[in-house]
Structure formats: C-alpha cells, structure tokens
Amino acid sequence: MPRAKADKDRKIFVLDTSVILYAHNSIMNFAEHDVVIPITVLEELDQFKKGNDTKNFEAREFIRLLDKLSKDNMIHEWTPLNGKTKGNFRVLMNPENKLNANEIFGEEKNDHKILNAALYLKENEKNRKVILVSKDINLRLKAKSLEILAEDYETGKIKNINELENTGKYFMDDVDPETINKLYEQGYVEAKAVLGTRKRKANAYYILKSDKNSVLTFYNPEDNVLERVDKKLAYNIKPKNAEQTFALHAITNPNIRLVSIQGVAGTGKTLLALAGALEQRRDYKQIFLARPIVPLSNKDIGYLPGDIKSKLNPYMEPLWDNLKFIQNQYKETDKEYQKITELVNQEKLVIQPLAYIRGRSLSNIFFIVDEAQNLTPHEIKTIISRAGENTKIVFTGDVHQIDTPYLDSQSNGLSYLIDRVKDHPLYAHIKLEKGERSELANLANELL
C-alpha cells in the first residue's frame, strides 16, 4: 500500500528528442519522478550521433548514459536512475492505442509516434500524471490538443530575463558634486565615497549625476575604486552614447577576459567588438570573428546549391560589412586601411562560421562570437572552456531575437552566460539600448 501511494505521487515525464539534444543529462533532472523515452526518440538520436556539432555530441553522450544506466536490465523495463532521490526510466516501444495521433493529424511522422507514447501512458497509468516534455512548441500544442499535459524543459532556464539584461550598468543621482569633480581631476575615487555600504559588483559601470555635473565610471574590483570612463576612439570608431562607451571600455580592458554585449539590431554590438579587437591587434596572435550558422527554414546548408564558399557567404556577409565599415573610416592610401587588408590576407583576422573554429586552440586570440543567442548553454561552455593563455572572448547578441527552433530568451546560451557569470572579476556585461545605425533603423526597432 505505501508503495502504491508513492507511485501515485510520482509523475511520469515523456521526453522528446529536442530535450535530449539540448541537454544529454536531462533524464537525470526530474527529481523523484519517472522518465519515459519513446523508442522513436532513440531512432532519431541514431541519425544525430555522427558529426561534430553540439547536437551530435549530446546524442552520443545520451546513448552512452542510457547504456550505463541500463547495465544488465532490459531497457523496456523500469530501471532506477541511480540514487535514492531519483526515479526510474524505461524505453517505451511503439504502442497501439485507441487514439492514434497519426490518424488524428492525417500524417505518419515521428512527432506523432511520440504523442502516441504519451497517449498510451495516459491510458494505462490512470493513477499517475503523465507530462510530455519538449522544446518544440508545436509538439507541445499538438499534445495539448489531445488533452496531454505538456511543458518545456525548464532546467537551466532564466527566471527574470529583464532584470538579468540590465546587470552591469547602474544609475545614481544626487551624488556629491565634489566627488564628481574629484573623478575628473584625478581619474578615480574610493568606491566607498559613492557606493557606501551598497554591494560592489565586479566590473560594473555607473552613471553618476549631481545637480551640477555627471560622469561615467567603472568599478575596479581589484583596487576597490571607481574609475572615470572617457569616450575613446577604437580604430577611428567613436562610441555614440554611454552604453557604447562602457562596452568599448570592457572590450579594451586587459583585466576583463570575458565580455557579453546584449542589444537589438543596430546598437553597434559587433562593430564595437571588432573595432576594439583591431585596436588591440598587437596584443594577440589572431582575431577570430565567428557566428553560428542558422540555415533558412532550419535546413542544413548541404541542401543549398553551390560550393561551400557560396553557401556560407550569406551567413558571413554581415561580419564582412562591419569590417568594411571600419576600413572605410580611412582612405585607401592610409596605412590603417591597408593594415586591415594585410591582416585578412595573412589570416591574422579570420571571419568564419563558428563550426569551423570550434576545434581550434584558443590561445593568444581575441575571439568574437556574434549572434551568441543562437547557441545552447553547452556550446557557450565549450567555447569558453577552450580558452588558453592570453585569450579574450566577446559574445554579442540579442536574447529576444532567437533564430533556432528549440531555444528562447530564457534558455539560450547568451542568457545562461549572463546569469551564471555575473559579478565574476574576469567578466563584464553591457546592454546597448539605443540604436545608432540610423534614424530609419530606429524607427523600425521602435515602431514596427
């Protein structure tokens, strides 16, 4: 009797392939509840196990994990997930149901087989709550249309994304005018003179205002002082607002090894990162500028016509546009203009898809990752973990502009990074708020 009551209290979670490709250890994150893997999911994972992308790694790792957990047990039987606080798991073969999702939706596909697995459990485990877990919104909607409980995979999701975005920049008014004068005179003041007993956040930026003057400052955690931040040129690119000034300061500060810059299109994220890298070109062996490829209609680039170069050019063109914009700040006869051409020709400055750079050693490199919101948390971790001596990494992106089907503003790698690393002395984050591309671009962002 006690055992039956315990079973009734434990839920059954049915995992979709998208959850496992997002996190191979997701099966371990459902506390004391039981987990079911439809056999269709294993069949889909078999198609993903070959390759060097993160999804291929996740597929291989999950298959190894399942093999380790099952040991000598048959996988269609309930098997403990190891540990007293964990539930059990099993693989469910394709069942026969009274309700058949393939017939209901008029098409036989893997998603419908996964729905059939959930329908079978709902019918045969009447005393237990059955929940389909998927990062595919459309599959969750289909499940709900069949009266199946469905939810996203919540582990690692950021709860308050709006609060998180604004981490790193603070505004303070009613500051003593003499304190601001001192910042202009000697360049710094003791942090206590402004922040008092407030918690000091490493590498945070402050806009200080009095009734007479204002100043931009940076909290230096090593010396426990607020330092004045001035607008400075980086390869002839000048910051146009306070946030851009802060971003360029973080990009060019040698004590900050990891930077994230969040902002909508046209706020200057990539331009500032590239200009800052060029300004420090003598301090690094190479500058890498990369972005993940998110193919149109989520089809692999192999489906597109042409050779590999012509396939990749459309994805890399925005990065080349930023480089050309910086180069065109000078005349063709200027040494700065010619230096950029030389850096490209000598592969001291490399613009490539992220997949082409992932396997390289990242020592003595200034590494810019554009569109980082389209990376998973695991991909972000993989990139940072490859950093060697004298490497700096700058991630840029907009957490509200997700182009991959199974990520959102709360679960993407850029949000994950900001949440997990905030306040670390090696890290700084800046949100760019004002579009500086043009008035016309601002109109689009604000009104359309």
CSV table of C-alpha atoms in Angstrom, one decimal:
chain,number,residue,atom,x,y,z
A,1,MET,CA,0.0,0.0,0.0
A,2,PRO,CA,2.7,2.6,0.8
A,3,ARG,CA,4.4,1.7,-2.5
A,4,ALA,CA,1.2,2.4,-4.4
A,5,LYS,CA,0.8,5.8,-2.8
A,6,ALA,CA,4.4,6.6,-3.6
A,7,ASP,CA,3.7,5.7,-7.3
A,8,LYS,CA,0.7,7.9,-7.4
A,9,ASP,CA,2.6,10.9,-6.1
A,10,ARG,CA,5.4,10.4,-8.7
A,11,LYS,CA,4.8,11.9,-12.2
A,12,ILE,CA,5.8,10.3,-15.5
A,13,PHE,CA,7.7,12.6,-17.8
A,14,VAL,CA,7.9,11.6,-21.5
A,15,LEU,CA,11.0,13.2,-23.1
A,16,ASP,CA,11.1,14.4,-26.7
A,17,THR,CA,14.3,14.3,-28.8
A,18,SER,CA,14.6,18.0,-28.7
A,19,VAL,CA,15.2,17.9,-24.9
A,20,ILE,CA,18.0,15.4,-25.2
A,21,LEU,CA,19.7,17.3,-28.0
A,22,TYR,CA,19.6,20.3,-25.7
A,23,ALA,CA,21.0,18.5,-22.7
A,24,HIS,CA,22.0,14.9,-22.8
A,25,ASN,CA,21.8,14.6,-19.0
A,26,SER,CA,18.2,15.9,-18.9
A,27,ILE,CA,17.0,12.5,-17.9
A,28,MET,CA,18.7,12.9,-14.5
A,29,ASN,CA,16.9,16.2,-13.7
A,30,PHE,CA,13.4,15.1,-12.8
A,31,ALA,CA,13.9,14.6,-9.1
A,32,GLU,CA,12.0,11.5,-7.8
A,33,HIS,CA,9.7,11.3,-10.8
A,34,ASP,CA,9.9,8.6,-13.5
A,35,VAL,CA,11.1,9.3,-17.1
A,36,VAL,CA,9.9,7.5,-20.3
A,37,ILE,CA,11.9,7.6,-23.6
A,38,PRO,CA,9.8,6.6,-26.6
A,39,ILE,CA,11.7,4.3,-28.9
A,40,THR,CA,11.2,6.8,-31.7
A,41,VAL,CA,13.5,9.2,-29.8
A,42,LEU,CA,16.3,6.6,-29.8
A,43,GLU,CA,15.7,6.1,-33.6
A,44,GLU,CA,16.0,9.9,-34.1
A,45,LEU,CA,19.1,10.1,-31.9
A,46,ASP,CA,20.7,7.4,-34.1
A,47,GLN,CA,20.6,9.9,-37.0
A,48,PHE,CA,22.3,12.6,-34.9
A,49,LYS,CA,25.2,10.5,-33.5
A,50,LYS,CA,27.6,11.2,-36.3
A,51,GLY,CA,29.1,14.7,-36.7
A,52,ASN,CA,31.0,17.4,-34.8
A,53,ASP,CA,28.1,19.7,-33.9
A,54,THR,CA,27.0,20.0,-30.3
A,55,LYS,CA,23.7,18.2,-31.1
A,56,ASN,CA,25.9,15.2,-32.3
A,57,PHE,CA,27.9,15.3,-29.0
A,58,GLU,CA,24.6,15.4,-27.0
A,59,ALA,CA,23.2,12.4,-28.9
A,60,ARG,CA,26.3,10.3,-28.4
A,61,GLU,CA,26.6,11.2,-24.7
A,62,PHE,CA,22.9,10.3,-24.0
A,63,ILE,CA,23.3,6.9,-25.7
A,64,ARG,CA,26.3,6.2,-23.6
A,65,LEU,CA,24.4,7.4,-20.5
A,66,LEU,CA,21.5,5.2,-21.2
A,67,ASP,CA,23.8,2.2,-21.8
A,68,LYS,CA,25.5,2.8,-18.5
A,69,LEU,CA,22.2,3.2,-16.5
A,70,SER,CA,20.6,0.2,-18.0
A,71,LYS,CA,23.5,-2.2,-17.2
A,72,ASP,CA,22.1,-5.7,-17.5
A,73,ASN,CA,18.4,-4.6,-17.4
A,74,MET,CA,16.1,-4.7,-20.4
A,75,ILE,CA,15.5,-1.0,-21.4
A,76,HIS,CA,11.8,-1.5,-21.8
A,77,GLU,CA,11.5,-2.3,-18.1
A,78,TRP,CA,11.6,0.2,-15.3
A,79,THR,CA,15.2,0.8,-14.3
A,80,PRO,CA,16.5,3.0,-11.4
A,81,LEU,CA,18.1,6.3,-12.4
A,82,ASN,CA,20.8,5.8,-9.7
A,83,GLY,CA,20.4,7.5,-6.3
A,84,LYS,CA,17.8,7.4,-3.6
A,85,THR,CA,16.3,10.8,-4.7
A,86,LYS,CA,15.9,9.7,-8.3
A,87,GLY,CA,13.0,7.9,-10.0
A,88,ASN,CA,13.1,5.2,-12.7
A,89,PHE,CA,13.3,5.2,-16.5
A,90,ARG,CA,12.2,3.0,-19.3
A,91,VAL,CA,12.1,3.0,-23.1
A,92,LEU,CA,8.6,2.6,-24.5
A,93,MET,CA,8.1,0.7,-27.7
A,94,ASN,CA,5.6,1.9,-30.3
A,95,PRO,CA,2.3,1.1,-28.6
A,96,GLU,CA,-1.2,0.5,-30.1
A,97,ASN,CA,-3.8,3.0,-28.8
A,98,LYS,CA,-7.5,3.6,-29.2
A,99,LEU,CA,-6.5,7.2,-30.1
A,100,ASN,CA,-3.8,7.3,-32.8
A,101,ALA,CA,-2.1,10.7,-33.4
A,102,ASN,CA,-1.1,9.6,-36.9
A,103,GLU,CA,-4.7,9.2,-37.9
A,104,ILE,CA,-5.9,12.3,-36.0
A,105,PHE,CA,-3.4,14.6,-37.7
A,106,GLY,CA,-3.6,12.8,-41.0
A,107,GLU,CA,0.1,12.1,-41.3
A,108,GLU,CA,2.5,9.5,-40.1
A,109,LYS,CA,5.6,11.2,-38.6
A,110,ASN,CA,7.9,10.8,-35.6
A,111,ASP,CA,6.3,13.6,-33.6
A,112,HIS,CA,3.0,11.7,-33.8
A,113,LYS,CA,4.7,8.5,-32.6
A,114,ILE,CA,6.0,10.3,-29.6
A,115,LEU,CA,2.5,11.6,-28.9
A,116,ASN,CA,1.2,8.1,-29.2
A,117,ALA,CA,3.6,7.0,-26.5
A,118,ALA,CA,2.2,9.8,-24.2
A,119,LEU,CA,-1.4,8.7,-25.1
A,120,TYR,CA,-0.6,5.1,-24.2
A,121,LEU,CA,0.8,6.1,-20.8
A,122,LYS,CA,-2.1,8.4,-20.0
A,123,GLU,CA,-4.5,5.5,-20.8
A,124,ASN,CA,-2.5,2.8,-18.9
A,125,GLU,CA,-1.2,4.8,-15.9
A,126,LYS,CA,-4.6,6.3,-14.9
A,127,ASN,CA,-3.5,7.0,-11.3
A,128,ARG,CA,-0.4,9.0,-12.4
A,129,LYS,CA,0.1,12.4,-14.0
A,130,VAL,CA,1.7,12.0,-17.5
A,131,ILE,CA,3.6,15.0,-18.9
A,132,LEU,CA,5.2,15.4,-22.3
A,133,VAL,CA,8.4,17.5,-22.1
A,134,SER,CA,9.5,19.1,-25.4
A,135,LYS,CA,11.4,22.2,-26.5
A,136,ASP,CA,9.3,22.0,-29.7
A,137,ILE,CA,6.4,24.5,-29.2
A,138,ASN,CA,4.3,23.0,-32.0
A,139,LEU,CA,4.6,19.5,-30.5
A,140,ARG,CA,3.5,20.8,-27.1
A,141,LEU,CA,0.5,22.5,-28.8
A,142,LYS,CA,-0.4,19.2,-30.5
A,143,ALA,CA,-0.1,17.4,-27.2
A,144,LYS,CA,-2.5,19.8,-25.5
A,145,SER,CA,-5.0,19.4,-28.3
A,146,LEU,CA,-5.0,15.7,-27.4
A,147,GLU,CA,-5.5,16.6,-23.7
A,148,ILE,CA,-1.9,15.6,-22.8
A,149,LEU,CA,-0.1,17.8,-20.3
A,150,ALA,CA,2.9,19.3,-22.0
A,151,GLU,CA,5.7,21.6,-20.9
A,152,ASP,CA,9.1,23.0,-21.8
A,153,TYR,CA,12.3,21.6,-20.3
A,154,GLU,CA,12.8,24.2,-17.5
A,155,THR,CA,16.1,23.2,-16.0
A,156,GLY,CA,18.6,26.0,-16.5
A,157,LYS,CA,16.0,28.5,-17.7
A,158,ILE,CA,16.5,32.0,-16.6
A,159,LYS,CA,13.5,33.3,-14.5
A,160,ASN,CA,13.8,37.0,-14.9
A,161,ILE,CA,15.4,37.9,-18.2
A,162,ASN,CA,14.6,41.6,-18.0
A,163,GLU,CA,16.4,42.0,-14.7
A,164,LEU,CA,19.3,39.9,-16.0
A,165,GLU,CA,19.8,42.0,-19.1
A,166,ASN,CA,20.4,45.2,-17.1
A,167,THR,CA,23.1,43.5,-15.0
A,168,GLY,CA,26.3,45.5,-15.3
A,169,LYS,CA,25.1,49.2,-15.6
A,170,TYR,CA,23.7,51.3,-12.8
A,171,PHE,CA,22.5,54.9,-12.5
A,172,MET,CA,23.0,57.0,-9.4
A,173,ASP,CA,21.8,60.6,-8.9
A,174,ASP,CA,22.2,63.0,-6.0
A,175,VAL,CA,25.9,62.3,-6.0
A,176,ASP,CA,28.1,64.9,-4.3
A,177,PRO,CA,29.3,67.4,-7.0
A,178,GLU,CA,32.8,67.4,-5.3
A,179,THR,CA,33.1,63.7,-5.7
A,180,ILE,CA,32.4,64.0,-9.4
A,181,ASN,CA,34.9,66.9,-9.6
A,182,LYS,CA,37.5,64.6,-8.0
A,183,LEU,CA,36.8,61.9,-10.6
A,184,TYR,CA,37.6,64.5,-13.3
A,185,GLU,CA,40.7,65.8,-11.5
A,186,GLN,CA,42.4,62.5,-10.5
A,187,GLY,CA,40.5,59.9,-12.5
A,188,TYR,CA,39.3,57.8,-9.6
A,189,VAL,CA,37.7,57.9,-6.1
A,190,GLU,CA,37.4,55.3,-3.4
A,191,ALA,CA,34.3,53.2,-4.0
A,192,LYS,CA,33.1,53.8,-0.5
A,193,ALA,CA,32.7,57.5,-1.2
A,194,VAL,CA,30.0,56.8,-3.7
A,195,LEU,CA,28.6,53.4,-3.1
A,196,GLY,CA,28.7,53.5,0.7
A,197,THR,CA,27.6,50.1,2.1
A,198,ARG,CA,26.0,49.0,-1.2
A,199,LYS,CA,27.1,45.7,-2.6
A,200,ARG,CA,30.0,46.2,-5.0
A,201,LYS,CA,29.5,44.3,-8.3
A,202,ALA,CA,32.7,43.4,-10.1
A,203,ASN,CA,33.4,45.4,-13.3
A,204,ALA,CA,30.0,47.2,-13.0
A,205,TYR,CA,29.5,50.6,-14.8
A,206,TYR,CA,27.9,53.6,-13.1
A,207,ILE,CA,26.5,56.8,-14.5
A,208,LEU,CA,26.9,59.3,-11.7
A,209,LYS,CA,24.9,62.5,-11.6
A,210,SER,CA,24.7,65.5,-9.3
A,211,ASP,CA,22.6,68.7,-9.8
A,212,LYS,CA,25.7,70.3,-11.5
A,213,ASN,CA,27.5,67.6,-13.4
A,214,SER,CA,27.8,63.9,-14.4
A,215,VAL,CA,30.4,61.3,-15.1
A,216,LEU,CA,30.8,57.8,-16.4
A,217,THR,CA,32.6,55.4,-14.1
A,218,PHE,CA,33.8,51.8,-13.8
A,219,TYR,CA,34.1,49.8,-10.6
A,220,ASN,CA,37.6,48.3,-10.4
A,221,PRO,CA,37.2,45.3,-8.0
A,222,GLU,CA,41.0,44.8,-7.7
A,223,ASP,CA,41.7,48.3,-6.3
A,224,ASN,CA,38.2,48.9,-4.9
A,225,VAL,CA,37.8,52.2,-6.7
A,226,LEU,CA,35.5,53.9,-9.2
A,227,GLU,CA,37.5,55.0,-12.2
A,228,ARG,CA,36.4,57.6,-14.7
A,229,VAL,CA,35.5,56.2,-18.2
A,230,ASP,CA,36.1,58.5,-21.1
A,231,LYS,CA,35.0,58.2,-24.7
A,232,LYS,CA,37.9,56.9,-26.7
A,233,LEU,CA,38.3,56.0,-30.4
A,234,ALA,CA,38.9,52.4,-31.4
A,235,TYR,CA,40.3,52.2,-34.9
A,236,ASN,CA,38.5,55.5,-35.6
A,237,ILE,CA,35.2,54.2,-34.3
A,238,LYS,CA,33.8,56.5,-31.6
A,239,PRO,CA,31.2,55.5,-29.1
A,240,LYS,CA,28.0,57.5,-29.5
A,241,ASN,CA,26.4,57.0,-26.1
A,242,ALA,CA,27.2,56.0,-22.5
A,243,GLU,CA,26.4,52.3,-23.1
A,244,GLN,CA,28.7,52.1,-26.1
A,245,THR,CA,31.4,53.8,-24.1
A,246,PHE,CA,31.1,51.2,-21.4
A,247,ALA,CA,31.1,48.4,-23.9
A,248,LEU,CA,34.3,49.6,-25.6
A,249,HIS,CA,35.9,50.1,-22.2
A,250,ALA,CA,35.2,46.4,-21.3
A,251,ILE,CA,36.3,45.2,-24.8
A,252,THR,CA,39.7,47.0,-24.4
A,253,ASN,CA,40.2,46.4,-20.7
A,254,PRO,CA,43.0,43.8,-20.4
A,255,ASN,CA,41.9,42.7,-17.0
A,256,ILE,CA,38.5,41.6,-18.3
A,257,ARG,CA,38.8,38.4,-20.2
A,258,LEU,CA,35.1,37.6,-20.9
A,259,VAL,CA,32.6,40.2,-22.2
A,260,SER,CA,28.9,39.9,-23.2
A,261,ILE,CA,27.1,42.6,-25.1
A,262,GLN,CA,23.3,42.4,-25.4
A,263,GLY,CA,21.3,44.7,-27.7
A,264,VAL,CA,18.9,44.9,-30.6
A,265,ALA,CA,20.0,45.2,-34.2
A,266,GLY,CA,21.7,48.5,-35.0
A,267,THR,CA,23.1,49.2,-31.5
A,268,GLY,CA,26.7,48.6,-32.6
A,269,LYS,CA,27.5,45.3,-30.8
A,270,THR,CA,29.6,43.7,-33.4
A,271,LEU,CA,31.1,46.9,-34.8
A,272,LEU,CA,32.4,47.9,-31.3
A,273,ALA,CA,33.8,44.4,-30.6
A,274,LEU,CA,35.6,44.3,-34.0
A,275,ALA,CA,36.9,47.9,-33.7
A,276,GLY,CA,38.1,47.1,-30.1
A,277,ALA,CA,39.9,44.0,-31.3
A,278,LEU,CA,41.6,45.8,-34.2
A,279,GLU,CA,42.8,48.5,-31.7
A,280,GLN,CA,44.4,45.7,-29.7
A,281,ARG,CA,45.7,43.7,-32.6
A,282,ARG,CA,49.3,43.8,-31.4
A,283,ASP,CA,48.4,42.1,-28.1
A,284,TYR,CA,47.0,39.0,-29.8
A,285,LYS,CA,48.2,36.4,-32.3
A,286,GLN,CA,44.9,36.4,-34.2
A,287,ILE,CA,41.5,37.9,-34.2
A,288,PHE,CA,38.6,35.4,-34.8
A,289,LEU,CA,35.2,36.7,-35.6
A,290,ALA,CA,32.6,33.9,-35.8
A,291,ARG,CA,28.9,33.3,-35.8
A,292,PRO,CA,26.7,30.1,-35.7
A,293,ILE,CA,25.1,29.1,-38.9
A,294,VAL,CA,21.3,29.1,-38.6
A,295,PRO,CA,20.1,27.9,-42.0
A,296,LEU,CA,16.9,29.3,-43.5
A,297,SER,CA,13.9,27.0,-42.7
A,298,ASN,CA,16.2,25.2,-40.4
A,299,LYS,CA,17.6,23.1,-43.2
A,300,ASP,CA,21.2,22.1,-43.2
A,301,ILE,CA,23.4,24.1,-45.7
A,302,GLY,CA,24.0,20.9,-47.5
A,303,TYR,CA,20.6,21.3,-49.1
A,304,LEU,CA,21.6,24.7,-50.6
A,305,PRO,CA,23.0,24.9,-54.1
A,306,GLY,CA,26.7,25.8,-54.8
A,307,ASP,CA,30.1,25.1,-53.3
A,308,ILE,CA,30.8,25.5,-49.6
A,309,LYS,CA,32.0,29.1,-50.0
A,310,SER,CA,28.9,30.3,-51.8
A,311,LYS,CA,26.8,28.5,-49.3
A,312,LEU,CA,28.5,30.2,-46.3
A,313,ASN,CA,28.9,33.7,-47.8
A,314,PRO,CA,25.3,34.9,-47.0
A,315,TYR,CA,25.8,34.0,-43.3
A,316,MET,CA,29.2,35.7,-43.0
A,317,GLU,CA,28.3,38.8,-45.1
A,318,PRO,CA,27.1,40.9,-42.1
A,319,LEU,CA,30.5,40.4,-40.4
A,320,TRP,CA,32.4,41.5,-43.5
A,321,ASP,CA,30.1,44.5,-43.7
A,322,ASN,CA,31.2,45.6,-40.2
A,323,LEU,CA,34.9,45.2,-41.2
A,324,LYS,CA,34.4,47.2,-44.4
A,325,PHE,CA,32.7,49.9,-42.4
A,326,ILE,CA,35.7,50.2,-40.1
A,327,GLN,CA,38.1,50.1,-43.1
A,328,ASN,CA,36.2,52.8,-44.9
A,329,GLN,CA,36.8,55.2,-42.0
A,330,TYR,CA,40.2,55.7,-43.7
A,331,LYS,CA,41.3,56.5,-47.2
A,332,GLU,CA,42.6,53.6,-49.3
A,333,THR,CA,46.1,55.2,-49.1
A,334,ASP,CA,46.1,55.3,-45.3
A,335,LYS,CA,48.2,52.7,-43.5
A,336,GLU,CA,45.3,51.8,-41.3
A,337,TYR,CA,43.2,50.9,-44.4
A,338,GLN,CA,46.0,48.8,-45.8
A,339,LYS,CA,46.6,47.1,-42.4
A,340,ILE,CA,43.2,45.6,-42.4
A,341,THR,CA,43.7,44.1,-45.8
A,342,GLU,CA,47.0,42.8,-44.7
A,343,LEU,CA,45.5,41.2,-41.6
A,344,VAL,CA,42.9,39.4,-43.6
A,345,ASN,CA,45.4,38.2,-46.3
A,346,GLN,CA,47.8,36.9,-43.6
A,347,GLU,CA,44.9,35.3,-41.7
A,348,LYS,CA,45.7,37.4,-38.6
A,349,LEU,CA,42.0,38.3,-38.8
A,350,VAL,CA,39.7,35.4,-39.6
A,351,ILE,CA,35.9,35.6,-40.3
A,352,GLN,CA,34.4,32.1,-40.3
A,353,PRO,CA,31.4,30.1,-39.2
A,354,LEU,CA,31.7,29.0,-35.6
A,355,ALA,CA,31.7,25.3,-36.5
A,356,TYR,CA,35.0,25.9,-38.4
A,357,ILE,CA,36.7,27.4,-35.4
A,358,ARG,CA,35.3,25.2,-32.6
A,359,GLY,CA,38.1,22.6,-32.7
A,360,ARG,CA,41.0,25.1,-32.8
A,361,SER,CA,43.2,26.0,-29.9
A,362,LEU,CA,42.2,29.4,-28.5
A,363,SER,CA,45.5,30.6,-27.1
A,364,ASN,CA,46.6,34.2,-27.6
A,365,ILE,CA,43.4,35.0,-29.5
A,366,PHE,CA,40.8,37.8,-29.4
A,367,PHE,CA,37.7,35.8,-30.1
A,368,ILE,CA,34.4,37.5,-31.0
A,369,VAL,CA,31.2,35.3,-31.2
A,370,ASP,CA,28.4,37.1,-32.9
A,371,GLU,CA,24.7,36.1,-32.6
A,372,ALA,CA,25.5,34.2,-29.4
A,373,GLN,CA,21.8,33.9,-28.5
A,374,ASN,CA,21.6,31.1,-31.1
A,375,LEU,CA,23.9,28.9,-29.1
A,376,THR,CA,23.0,26.5,-26.4
A,377,PRO,CA,24.4,26.7,-22.9
A,378,HIS,CA,26.6,23.7,-23.6
A,379,GLU,CA,28.0,25.4,-26.7
A,380,ILE,CA,28.8,28.5,-24.7
A,381,LYS,CA,30.6,26.4,-22.1
A,382,THR,CA,32.5,24.5,-24.7
A,383,ILE,CA,33.8,27.7,-26.4
A,384,ILE,CA,34.9,29.3,-23.1
A,385,SER,CA,36.5,26.1,-21.8
A,386,ARG,CA,38.8,26.1,-24.8
A,387,ALA,CA,40.3,29.5,-23.9
A,388,GLY,CA,44.1,29.3,-23.4
A,389,GLU,CA,46.6,31.9,-22.1
A,390,ASN,CA,46.1,35.5,-23.2
A,391,THR,CA,42.7,34.8,-24.8
A,392,LYS,CA,39.8,37.2,-24.6
A,393,ILE,CA,36.2,36.2,-25.6
A,394,VAL,CA,33.5,38.7,-26.5
A,395,PHE,CA,29.9,37.3,-27.0
A,396,THR,CA,27.4,39.6,-28.8
A,397,GLY,CA,23.7,39.1,-29.4
A,398,ASP,CA,20.1,39.8,-28.7
A,399,VAL,CA,18.4,37.4,-26.4
A,400,HIS,CA,15.0,38.3,-27.8
A,401,GLN,CA,15.9,37.5,-31.4
A,402,ILE,CA,16.2,33.7,-31.5
A,403,ASP,CA,16.5,32.0,-34.8
A,404,THR,CA,16.8,28.4,-33.7
A,405,PRO,CA,13.6,26.4,-33.1
A,406,TYR,CA,14.3,25.0,-29.6
A,407,LEU,CA,15.8,28.0,-27.8
A,408,ASP,CA,14.1,31.1,-26.3
A,409,SER,CA,15.1,34.2,-24.4
A,410,GLN,CA,15.3,32.2,-21.2
A,411,SER,CA,17.1,29.1,-22.3
A,412,ASN,CA,19.7,30.3,-24.9
A,413,GLY,CA,23.4,30.3,-24.2
A,414,LEU,CA,23.8,34.1,-24.0
A,415,SER,CA,21.2,34.4,-21.2
A,416,TYR,CA,22.8,31.4,-19.5
A,417,LEU,CA,26.2,33.0,-19.6
A,418,ILE,CA,25.0,36.4,-18.2
A,419,ASP,CA,23.2,34.6,-15.4
A,420,ARG,CA,25.9,32.2,-14.4
A,421,VAL,CA,29.0,34.5,-14.6
A,422,LYS,CA,27.6,37.9,-13.4
A,423,ASP,CA,29.8,39.5,-10.7
A,424,HIS,CA,32.9,37.5,-11.6
A,425,PRO,CA,36.1,39.6,-11.7
A,426,LEU,CA,37.0,38.4,-15.1
A,427,TYR,CA,33.7,39.2,-16.7
A,428,ALA,CA,31.7,42.3,-17.7
A,429,HIS,CA,28.2,42.6,-19.3
A,430,ILE,CA,26.7,45.6,-21.1
A,431,LYS,CA,23.3,46.1,-22.6
A,432,LEU,CA,23.2,48.5,-25.5
A,433,GLU,CA,19.8,50.3,-25.6
A,434,LYS,CA,19.9,52.9,-28.3
A,435,GLY,CA,20.1,52.1,-32.0
A,436,GLU,CA,22.9,54.1,-33.7
A,437,ARG,CA,22.7,52.7,-37.2
A,438,SER,CA,20.3,55.4,-38.5
A,439,GLU,CA,17.1,57.1,-37.6
A,440,LEU,CA,15.3,54.9,-40.1
A,441,ALA,CA,16.6,51.8,-38.4
A,442,ASN,CA,15.5,53.2,-35.0
A,443,LEU,CA,12.0,53.7,-36.5
A,444,ALA,CA,11.9,50.0,-37.4
A,445,ASN,CA,13.0,48.9,-33.9
A,446,GLU,CA,10.7,51.2,-32.0
A,447,LEU,CA,7.5,51.4,-34.1
A,448,LEU,CA,7.3,48.3,-36.3
